[in-house]
Short mmCIF file of C-alpha atoms in Angstrom, two decimals:
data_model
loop_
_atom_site.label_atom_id
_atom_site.label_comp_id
_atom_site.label_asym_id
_atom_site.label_seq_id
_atom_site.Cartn_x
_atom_site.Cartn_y
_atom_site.Cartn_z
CA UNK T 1 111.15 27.72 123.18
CA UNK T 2 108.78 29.87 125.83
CA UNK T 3 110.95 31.61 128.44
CA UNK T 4 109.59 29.58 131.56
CA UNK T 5 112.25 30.91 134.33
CA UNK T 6 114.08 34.02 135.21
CA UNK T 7 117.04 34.45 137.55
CA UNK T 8 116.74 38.20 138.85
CA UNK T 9 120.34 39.95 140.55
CA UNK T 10 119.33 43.40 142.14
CA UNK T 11 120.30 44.54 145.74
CA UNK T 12 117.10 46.20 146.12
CA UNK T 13 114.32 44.48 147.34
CA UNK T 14 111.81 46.89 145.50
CA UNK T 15 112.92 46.28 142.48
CA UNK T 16 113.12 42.44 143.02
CA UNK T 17 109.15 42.58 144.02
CA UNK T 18 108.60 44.78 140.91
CA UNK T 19 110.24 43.01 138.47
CA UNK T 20 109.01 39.56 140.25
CA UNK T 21 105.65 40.18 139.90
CA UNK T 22 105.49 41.67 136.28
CA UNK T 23 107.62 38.12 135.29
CA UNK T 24 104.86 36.00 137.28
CA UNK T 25 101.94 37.73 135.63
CA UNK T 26 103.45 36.06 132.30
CA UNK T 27 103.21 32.39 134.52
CA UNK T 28 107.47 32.71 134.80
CA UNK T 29 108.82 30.75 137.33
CA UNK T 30 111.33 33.54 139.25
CA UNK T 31 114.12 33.13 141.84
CA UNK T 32 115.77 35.89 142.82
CA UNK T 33 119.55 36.87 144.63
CA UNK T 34 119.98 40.26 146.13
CA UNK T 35 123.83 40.19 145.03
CA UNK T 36 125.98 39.16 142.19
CA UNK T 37 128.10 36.76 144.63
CA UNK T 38 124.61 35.33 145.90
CA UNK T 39 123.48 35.04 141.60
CA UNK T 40 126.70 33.28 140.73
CA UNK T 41 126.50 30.93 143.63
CA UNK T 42 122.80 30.00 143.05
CA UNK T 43 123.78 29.51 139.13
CA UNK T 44 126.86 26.86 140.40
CA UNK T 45 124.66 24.80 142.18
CA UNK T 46 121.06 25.19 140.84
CA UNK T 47 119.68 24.52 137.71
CA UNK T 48 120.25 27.23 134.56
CA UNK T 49 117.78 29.66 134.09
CA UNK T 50 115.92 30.59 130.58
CA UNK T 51 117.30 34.17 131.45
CA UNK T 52 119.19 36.55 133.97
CA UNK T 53 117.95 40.09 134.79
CA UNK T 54 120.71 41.52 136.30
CA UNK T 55 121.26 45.08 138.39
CA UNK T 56 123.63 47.48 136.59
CA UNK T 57 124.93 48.98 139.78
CA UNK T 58 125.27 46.61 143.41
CA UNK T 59 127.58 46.71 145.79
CA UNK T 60 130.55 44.83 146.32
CA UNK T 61 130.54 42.95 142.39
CA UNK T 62 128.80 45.11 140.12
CA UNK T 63 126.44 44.11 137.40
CA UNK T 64 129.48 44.02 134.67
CA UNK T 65 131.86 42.24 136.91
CA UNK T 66 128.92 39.52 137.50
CA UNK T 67 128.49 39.40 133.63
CA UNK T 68 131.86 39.08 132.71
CA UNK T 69 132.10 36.00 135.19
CA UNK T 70 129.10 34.33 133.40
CA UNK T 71 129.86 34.94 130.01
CA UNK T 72 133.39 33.49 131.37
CA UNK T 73 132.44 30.64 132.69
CA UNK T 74 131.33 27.70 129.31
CA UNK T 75 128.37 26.45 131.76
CA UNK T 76 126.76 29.77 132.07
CA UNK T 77 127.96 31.56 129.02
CA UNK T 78 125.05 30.62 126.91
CA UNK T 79 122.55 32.42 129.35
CA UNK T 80 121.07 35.24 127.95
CA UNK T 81 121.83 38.78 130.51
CA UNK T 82 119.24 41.65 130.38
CA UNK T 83 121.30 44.27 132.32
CA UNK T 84 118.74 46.95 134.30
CA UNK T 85 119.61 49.74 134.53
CA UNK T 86 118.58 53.75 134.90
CA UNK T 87 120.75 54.41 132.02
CA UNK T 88 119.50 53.39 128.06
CA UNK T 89 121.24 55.59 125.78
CA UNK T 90 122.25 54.08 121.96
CA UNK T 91 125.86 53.96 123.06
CA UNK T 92 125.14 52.38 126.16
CA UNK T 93 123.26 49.40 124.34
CA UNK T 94 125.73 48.93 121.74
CA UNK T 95 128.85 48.87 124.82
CA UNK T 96 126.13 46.68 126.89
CA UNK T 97 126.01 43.80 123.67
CA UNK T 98 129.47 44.08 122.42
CA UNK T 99 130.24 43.05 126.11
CA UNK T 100 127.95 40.20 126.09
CA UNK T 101 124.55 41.30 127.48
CA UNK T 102 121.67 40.12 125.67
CA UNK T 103 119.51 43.75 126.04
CA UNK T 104 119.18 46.32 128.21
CA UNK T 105 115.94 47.00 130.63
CA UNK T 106 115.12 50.67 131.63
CA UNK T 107 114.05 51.11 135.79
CA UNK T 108 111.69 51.00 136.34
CA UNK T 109 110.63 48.30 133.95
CA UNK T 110 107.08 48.20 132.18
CA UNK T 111 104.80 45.95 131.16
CA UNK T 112 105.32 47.02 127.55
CA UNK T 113 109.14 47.30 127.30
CA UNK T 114 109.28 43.94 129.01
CA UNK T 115 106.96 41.81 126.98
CA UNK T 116 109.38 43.12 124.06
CA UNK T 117 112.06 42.67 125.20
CA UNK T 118 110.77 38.76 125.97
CA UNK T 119 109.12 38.31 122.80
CA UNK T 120 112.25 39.02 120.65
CA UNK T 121 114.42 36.76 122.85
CA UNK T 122 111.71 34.34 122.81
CA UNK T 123 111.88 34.84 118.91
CA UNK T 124 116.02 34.98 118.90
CA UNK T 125 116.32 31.61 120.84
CA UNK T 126 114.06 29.35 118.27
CA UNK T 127 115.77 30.81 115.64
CA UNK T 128 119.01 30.41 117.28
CA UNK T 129 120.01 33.74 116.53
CA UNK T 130 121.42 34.43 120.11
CA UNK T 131 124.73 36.78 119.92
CA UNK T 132 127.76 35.08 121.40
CA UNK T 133 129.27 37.42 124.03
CA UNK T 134 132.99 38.14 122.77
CA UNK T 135 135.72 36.99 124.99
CA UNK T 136 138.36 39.23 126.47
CA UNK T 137 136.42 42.04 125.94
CA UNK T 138 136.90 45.24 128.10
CA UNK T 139 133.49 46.77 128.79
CA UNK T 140 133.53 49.46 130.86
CA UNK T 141 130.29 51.03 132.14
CA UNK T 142 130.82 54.74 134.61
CA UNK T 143 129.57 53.17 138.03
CA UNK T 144 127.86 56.76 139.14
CA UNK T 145 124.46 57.23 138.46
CA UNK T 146 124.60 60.07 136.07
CA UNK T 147 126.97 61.60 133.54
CA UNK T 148 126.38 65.21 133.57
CA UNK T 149 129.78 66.26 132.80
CA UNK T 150 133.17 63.98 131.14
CA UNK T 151 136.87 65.42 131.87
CA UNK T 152 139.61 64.03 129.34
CA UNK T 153 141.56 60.75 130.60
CA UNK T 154 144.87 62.50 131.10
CA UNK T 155 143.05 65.46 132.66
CA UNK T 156 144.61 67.18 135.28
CA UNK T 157 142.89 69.89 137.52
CA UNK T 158 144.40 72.86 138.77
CA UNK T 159 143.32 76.28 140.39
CA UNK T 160 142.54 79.15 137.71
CA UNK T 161 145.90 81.07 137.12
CA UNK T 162 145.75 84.95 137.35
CA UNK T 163 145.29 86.82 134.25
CA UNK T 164 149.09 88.04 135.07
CA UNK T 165 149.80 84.79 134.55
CA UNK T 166 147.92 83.55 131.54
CA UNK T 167 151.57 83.27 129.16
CA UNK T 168 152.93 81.11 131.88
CA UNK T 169 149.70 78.64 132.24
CA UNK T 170 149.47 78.60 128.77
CA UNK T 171 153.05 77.52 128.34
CA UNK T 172 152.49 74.77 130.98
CA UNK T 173 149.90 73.42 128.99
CA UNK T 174 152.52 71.32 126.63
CA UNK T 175 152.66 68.77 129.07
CA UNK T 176 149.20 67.33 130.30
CA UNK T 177 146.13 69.24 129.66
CA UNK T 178 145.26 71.02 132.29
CA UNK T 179 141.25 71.95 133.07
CA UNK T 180 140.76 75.11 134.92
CA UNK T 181 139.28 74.45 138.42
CA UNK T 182 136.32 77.15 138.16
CA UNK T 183 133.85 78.18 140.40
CA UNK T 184 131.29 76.62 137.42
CA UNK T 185 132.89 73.46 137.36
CA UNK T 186 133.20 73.19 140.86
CA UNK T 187 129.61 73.62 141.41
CA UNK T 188 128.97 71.41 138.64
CA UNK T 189 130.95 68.42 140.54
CA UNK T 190 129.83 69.49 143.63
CA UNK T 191 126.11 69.01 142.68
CA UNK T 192 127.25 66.00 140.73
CA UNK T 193 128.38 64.59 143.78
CA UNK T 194 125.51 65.79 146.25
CA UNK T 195 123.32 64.16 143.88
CA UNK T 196 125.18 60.79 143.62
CA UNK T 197 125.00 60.84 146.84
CA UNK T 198 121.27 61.36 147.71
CA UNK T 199 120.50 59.39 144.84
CA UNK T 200 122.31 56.30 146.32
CA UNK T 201 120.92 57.07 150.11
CA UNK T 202 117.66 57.65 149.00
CA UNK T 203 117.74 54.04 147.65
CA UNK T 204 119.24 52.43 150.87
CA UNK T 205 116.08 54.74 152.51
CA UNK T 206 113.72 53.26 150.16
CA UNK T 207 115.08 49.65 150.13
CA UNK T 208 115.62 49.23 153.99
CA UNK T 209 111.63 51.21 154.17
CA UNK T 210 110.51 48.60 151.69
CA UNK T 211 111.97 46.09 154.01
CA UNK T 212 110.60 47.34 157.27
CA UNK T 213 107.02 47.91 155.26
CA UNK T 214 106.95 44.34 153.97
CA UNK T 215 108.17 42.52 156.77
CA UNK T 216 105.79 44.12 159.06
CA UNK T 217 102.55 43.86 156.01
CA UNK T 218 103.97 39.97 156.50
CA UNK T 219 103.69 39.47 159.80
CA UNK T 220 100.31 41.59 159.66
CA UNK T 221 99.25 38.88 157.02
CA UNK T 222 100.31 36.22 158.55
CA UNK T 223 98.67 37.41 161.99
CA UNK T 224 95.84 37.47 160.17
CA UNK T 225 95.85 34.86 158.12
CA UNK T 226 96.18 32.29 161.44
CA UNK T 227 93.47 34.40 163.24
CA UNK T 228 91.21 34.23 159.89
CA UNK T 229 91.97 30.63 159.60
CA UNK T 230 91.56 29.53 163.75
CA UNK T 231 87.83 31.77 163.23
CA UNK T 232 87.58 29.65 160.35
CA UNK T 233 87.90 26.32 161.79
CA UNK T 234 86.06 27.18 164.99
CA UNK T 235 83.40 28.45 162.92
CA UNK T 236 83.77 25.23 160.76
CA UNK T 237 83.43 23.46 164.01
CA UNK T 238 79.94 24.82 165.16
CA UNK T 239 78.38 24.23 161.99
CA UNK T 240 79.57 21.01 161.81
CA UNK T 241 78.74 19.93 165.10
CA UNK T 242 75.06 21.82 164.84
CA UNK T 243 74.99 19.82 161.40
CA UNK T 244 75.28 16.22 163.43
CA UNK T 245 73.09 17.32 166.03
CA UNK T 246 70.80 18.28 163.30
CA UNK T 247 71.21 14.83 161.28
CA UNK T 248 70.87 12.74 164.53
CA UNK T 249 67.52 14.64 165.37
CA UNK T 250 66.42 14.50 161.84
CA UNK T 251 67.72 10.58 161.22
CA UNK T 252 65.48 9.76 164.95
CA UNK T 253 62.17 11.14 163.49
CA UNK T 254 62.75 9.54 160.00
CA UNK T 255 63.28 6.47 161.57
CA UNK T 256 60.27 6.90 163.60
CA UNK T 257 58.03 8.06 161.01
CA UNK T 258 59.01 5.30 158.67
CA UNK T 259 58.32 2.36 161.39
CA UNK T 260 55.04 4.01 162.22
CA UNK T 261 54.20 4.26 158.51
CA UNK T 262 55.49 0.55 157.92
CA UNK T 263 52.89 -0.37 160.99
CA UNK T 264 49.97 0.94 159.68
CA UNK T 265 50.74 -0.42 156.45
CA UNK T 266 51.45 -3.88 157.35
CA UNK T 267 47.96 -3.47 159.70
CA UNK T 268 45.93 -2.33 156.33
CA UNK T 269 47.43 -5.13 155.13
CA UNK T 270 46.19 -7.22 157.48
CA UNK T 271 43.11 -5.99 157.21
CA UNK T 272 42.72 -6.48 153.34
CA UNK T 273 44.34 -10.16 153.61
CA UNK T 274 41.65 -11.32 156.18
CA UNK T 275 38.62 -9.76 154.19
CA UNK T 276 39.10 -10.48 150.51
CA UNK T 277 42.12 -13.37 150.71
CA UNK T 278 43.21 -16.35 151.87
CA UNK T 279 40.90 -19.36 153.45
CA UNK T 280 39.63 -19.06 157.08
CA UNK T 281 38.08 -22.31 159.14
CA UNK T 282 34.61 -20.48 158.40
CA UNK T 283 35.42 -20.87 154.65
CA UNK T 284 36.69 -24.46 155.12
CA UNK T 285 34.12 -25.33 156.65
CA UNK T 286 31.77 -23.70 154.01
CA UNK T 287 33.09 -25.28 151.51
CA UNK T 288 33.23 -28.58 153.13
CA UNK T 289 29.35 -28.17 153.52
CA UNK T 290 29.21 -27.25 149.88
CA UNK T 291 31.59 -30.59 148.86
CA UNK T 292 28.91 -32.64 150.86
CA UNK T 293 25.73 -31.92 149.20
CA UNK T 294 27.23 -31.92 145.77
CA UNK T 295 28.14 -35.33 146.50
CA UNK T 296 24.80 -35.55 148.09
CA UNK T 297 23.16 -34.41 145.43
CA UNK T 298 25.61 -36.26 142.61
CA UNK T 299 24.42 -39.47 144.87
CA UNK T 300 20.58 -38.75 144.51
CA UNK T 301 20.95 -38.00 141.13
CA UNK T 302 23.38 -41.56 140.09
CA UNK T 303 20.64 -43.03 141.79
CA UNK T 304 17.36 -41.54 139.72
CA UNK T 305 19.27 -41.75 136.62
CA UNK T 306 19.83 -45.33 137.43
CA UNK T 307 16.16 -46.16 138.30
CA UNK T 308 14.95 -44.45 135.41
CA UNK T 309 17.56 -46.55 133.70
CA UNK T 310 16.17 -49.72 134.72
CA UNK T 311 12.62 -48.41 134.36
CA UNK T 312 13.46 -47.89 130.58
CA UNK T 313 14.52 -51.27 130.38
CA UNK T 314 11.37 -52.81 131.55
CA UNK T 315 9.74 -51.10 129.55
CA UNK T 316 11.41 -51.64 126.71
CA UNK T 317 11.84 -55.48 127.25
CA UNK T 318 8.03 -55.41 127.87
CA UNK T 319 7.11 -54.15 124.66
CA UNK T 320 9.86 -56.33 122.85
CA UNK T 321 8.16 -59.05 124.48
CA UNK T 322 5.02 -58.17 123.54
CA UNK T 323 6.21 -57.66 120.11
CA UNK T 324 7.57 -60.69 119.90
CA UNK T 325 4.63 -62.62 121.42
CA UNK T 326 2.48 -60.87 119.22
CA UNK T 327 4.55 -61.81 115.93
CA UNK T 328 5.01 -65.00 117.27
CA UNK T 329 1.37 -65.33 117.75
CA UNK T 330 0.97 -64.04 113.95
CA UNK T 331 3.75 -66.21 112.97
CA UNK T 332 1.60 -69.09 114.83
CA UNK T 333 -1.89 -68.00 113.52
CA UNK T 334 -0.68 -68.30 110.44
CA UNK T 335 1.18 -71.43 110.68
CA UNK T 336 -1.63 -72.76 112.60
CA UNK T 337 -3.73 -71.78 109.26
CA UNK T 338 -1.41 -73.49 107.17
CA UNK T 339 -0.31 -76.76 108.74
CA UNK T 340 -2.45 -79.73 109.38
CA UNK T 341 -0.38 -80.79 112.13
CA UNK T 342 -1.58 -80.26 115.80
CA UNK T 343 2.05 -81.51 117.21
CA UNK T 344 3.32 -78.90 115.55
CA UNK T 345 0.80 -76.27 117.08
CA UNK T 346 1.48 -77.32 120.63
CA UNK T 347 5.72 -77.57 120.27
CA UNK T 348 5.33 -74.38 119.13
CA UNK T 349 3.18 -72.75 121.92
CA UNK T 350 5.10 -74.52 124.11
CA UNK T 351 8.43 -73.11 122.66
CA UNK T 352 6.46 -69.76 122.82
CA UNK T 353 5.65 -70.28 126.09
CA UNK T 354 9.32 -71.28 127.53
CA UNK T 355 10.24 -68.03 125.65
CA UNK T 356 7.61 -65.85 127.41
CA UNK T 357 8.89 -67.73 130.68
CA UNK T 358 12.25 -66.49 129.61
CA UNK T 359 11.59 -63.23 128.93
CA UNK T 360 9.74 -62.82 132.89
CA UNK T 361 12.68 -64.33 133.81
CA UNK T 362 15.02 -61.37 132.25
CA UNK T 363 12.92 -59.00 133.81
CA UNK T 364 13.10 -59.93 136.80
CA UNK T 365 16.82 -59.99 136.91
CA UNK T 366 17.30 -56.51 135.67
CA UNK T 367 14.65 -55.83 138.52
#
């Protein structure tokens, strides 16, 4: 399972933007508390998160108070802590996960320690191989920020005896030990103690500067963010209003260039229709002139193909009569040759007579 979300626990704001950012450069979702009371509340009554980063040292509840209160707690326990602190020795680590803490972070964090520390609890939760943080156990972590010198538990300190007085201190010594109070050790806890001490106001220095810096480089942004963005829109405005202007002017003349092109195209048109197409009353009545002498001339011509007709006809009923009169005549001759009998001769030219009277007669009807 990817690690999606960190919770991160530090008092100081500069170490909450550091860490922040390095987590959101991997795309982490991050929400942060700048106390242990503020982490525990968010984790009662938001969602859990993939993983905690929490501050070793923080006023009021420390970092191992706030762990031991997770770990306590069955809803939280199964969170995985990554305690950050200044301190990373072996025996440190091994204390820090025998308590319950996941792994320990060096500040200030890098890119490289963090990815690996990520990618092996990354790793650790798909394998389910998470450590279980033992219960009722006693962790104790030194709450200064360095170690530079240990004194036994049951220590007691005491002025430096005089060397008159050496049998007698060591005598004493049965009962508690007792650590000479030299002028070494003294500077040695005295420098301890001057440097614990700038140490922790050179962080409230740095945090409440980090404050001052980034609420002011806020409001700067924002300032200039709203001025950018009323520029912006007034800026946004004039071009848009010089763009209408500019589309109305340009929209006019397109409109007028397009009727006056539509005008002189329907007048070419016009022009082409009445020259080459369509009928006029000149071409009506052109062709009605043309109608009336083809039937003229159909007329004339019905009327010479009929005459020649009838022409034909006479003359061919003329020469059939002719040829008939003339075979008759034959036919008669002939007859005449060979019959004796003059009745016969006259019936017959009068038959051929009545025929010849007939044939006139035909002729002059088809006349």
């Amino acid at each position: 399972m990817a690690i999606k979300n960190a919770l991160l626990v530090d008092d100081s704001k500069v170490a909450r933007f550091a860490l922040s950012k390095l987590l959101e450069s991997r795309e982490m979702q991050v929400n942060m508390a700048g106390s242990a009371e503020e982490a525990l509340d968010f984790l009662n009554n938001h969602d859990r998160p993939d993983v905690i980063f929490m501050d070793h040292l923080m006023p009021g509840m420390n970092g191992v108070e706030a762990t031991k209160a997770i770990k306590g707690n069955p809803a939280t326990a199964g969170i995985p802590i990554i305690m950050c602190t200044s301190k990373k020795s072996a025996s440190f680590v091994e204390e820090a996960r025998n308590f319950g803490v996941y792994n320990v972070l060096t500040k200030p964090p890098h890119t490289d320690g963090l990815n690996l520390v990520l990618e092996q609890l990354s790793s650790d939760v798909d394998k389910g191989t998470l450590p279980e943080a033992p219960g009722g156990s006693d962790f104790k972590v030194p709450e200064t920020a360095e170690d530079e010198f240990s004194l036994p538990q049951d220590a007691s300190v005491e002025m430096s005896p005089k060397s008159a007085e050496t049998g007698q201190g060591s005598a004493a010594q049965q009962g508690p030990q007792v650590v000479p109070l030299t002028s070494d050790l003294i500077e040695q806890i005295a420098r301890s103690a001057v440097k614990t001490h700038i140490n922790n106001r050179l962080h409230e220095l740095l945090s409440s500067l980090f404050d001052e810096q980034f609420d002011h480089l806020k409001r700067a942004l924002d300032d200039a963010d709203k001025k950018q963005s009323a520029a912006l829109e007034e800026r946004l405005g004039r071009v848009t209003a010089a763009i209408d202007k500019q589309t109305a002017s340009l929209k006019d003349e397109v409109a007028a260039e397009v009727s006056l092109n539509l005008a002189r195209e329907l007048s070419e048109f016009r022009k082409e229709l009445s020259r080459g197409g369509g009928f006029t009353s000149e071409h009506m009545a052109e062709l009605k002139d043309h109608i009336t002498s083809v039937q003229t001339i159909d007329t004339e011509f019905w009327q010479t193909l009929q005459s020649e007709a009838i022409q034909q006809a006479h003359e061919i009923s003329r020469e059939t009569a002719e040829d008939i009169a003339q075979r008759t005549i034959d036919l008669y001759a002939s007859q005449q040759k060979a019959s004796a009998s003059r009745l016969y001769t006259i019936g017959l030219s009068v038959s051929l007579g009545i025929f010849a009277v007939g044939i006139a007669w035909l002729s002059g009807l088809f006349a």
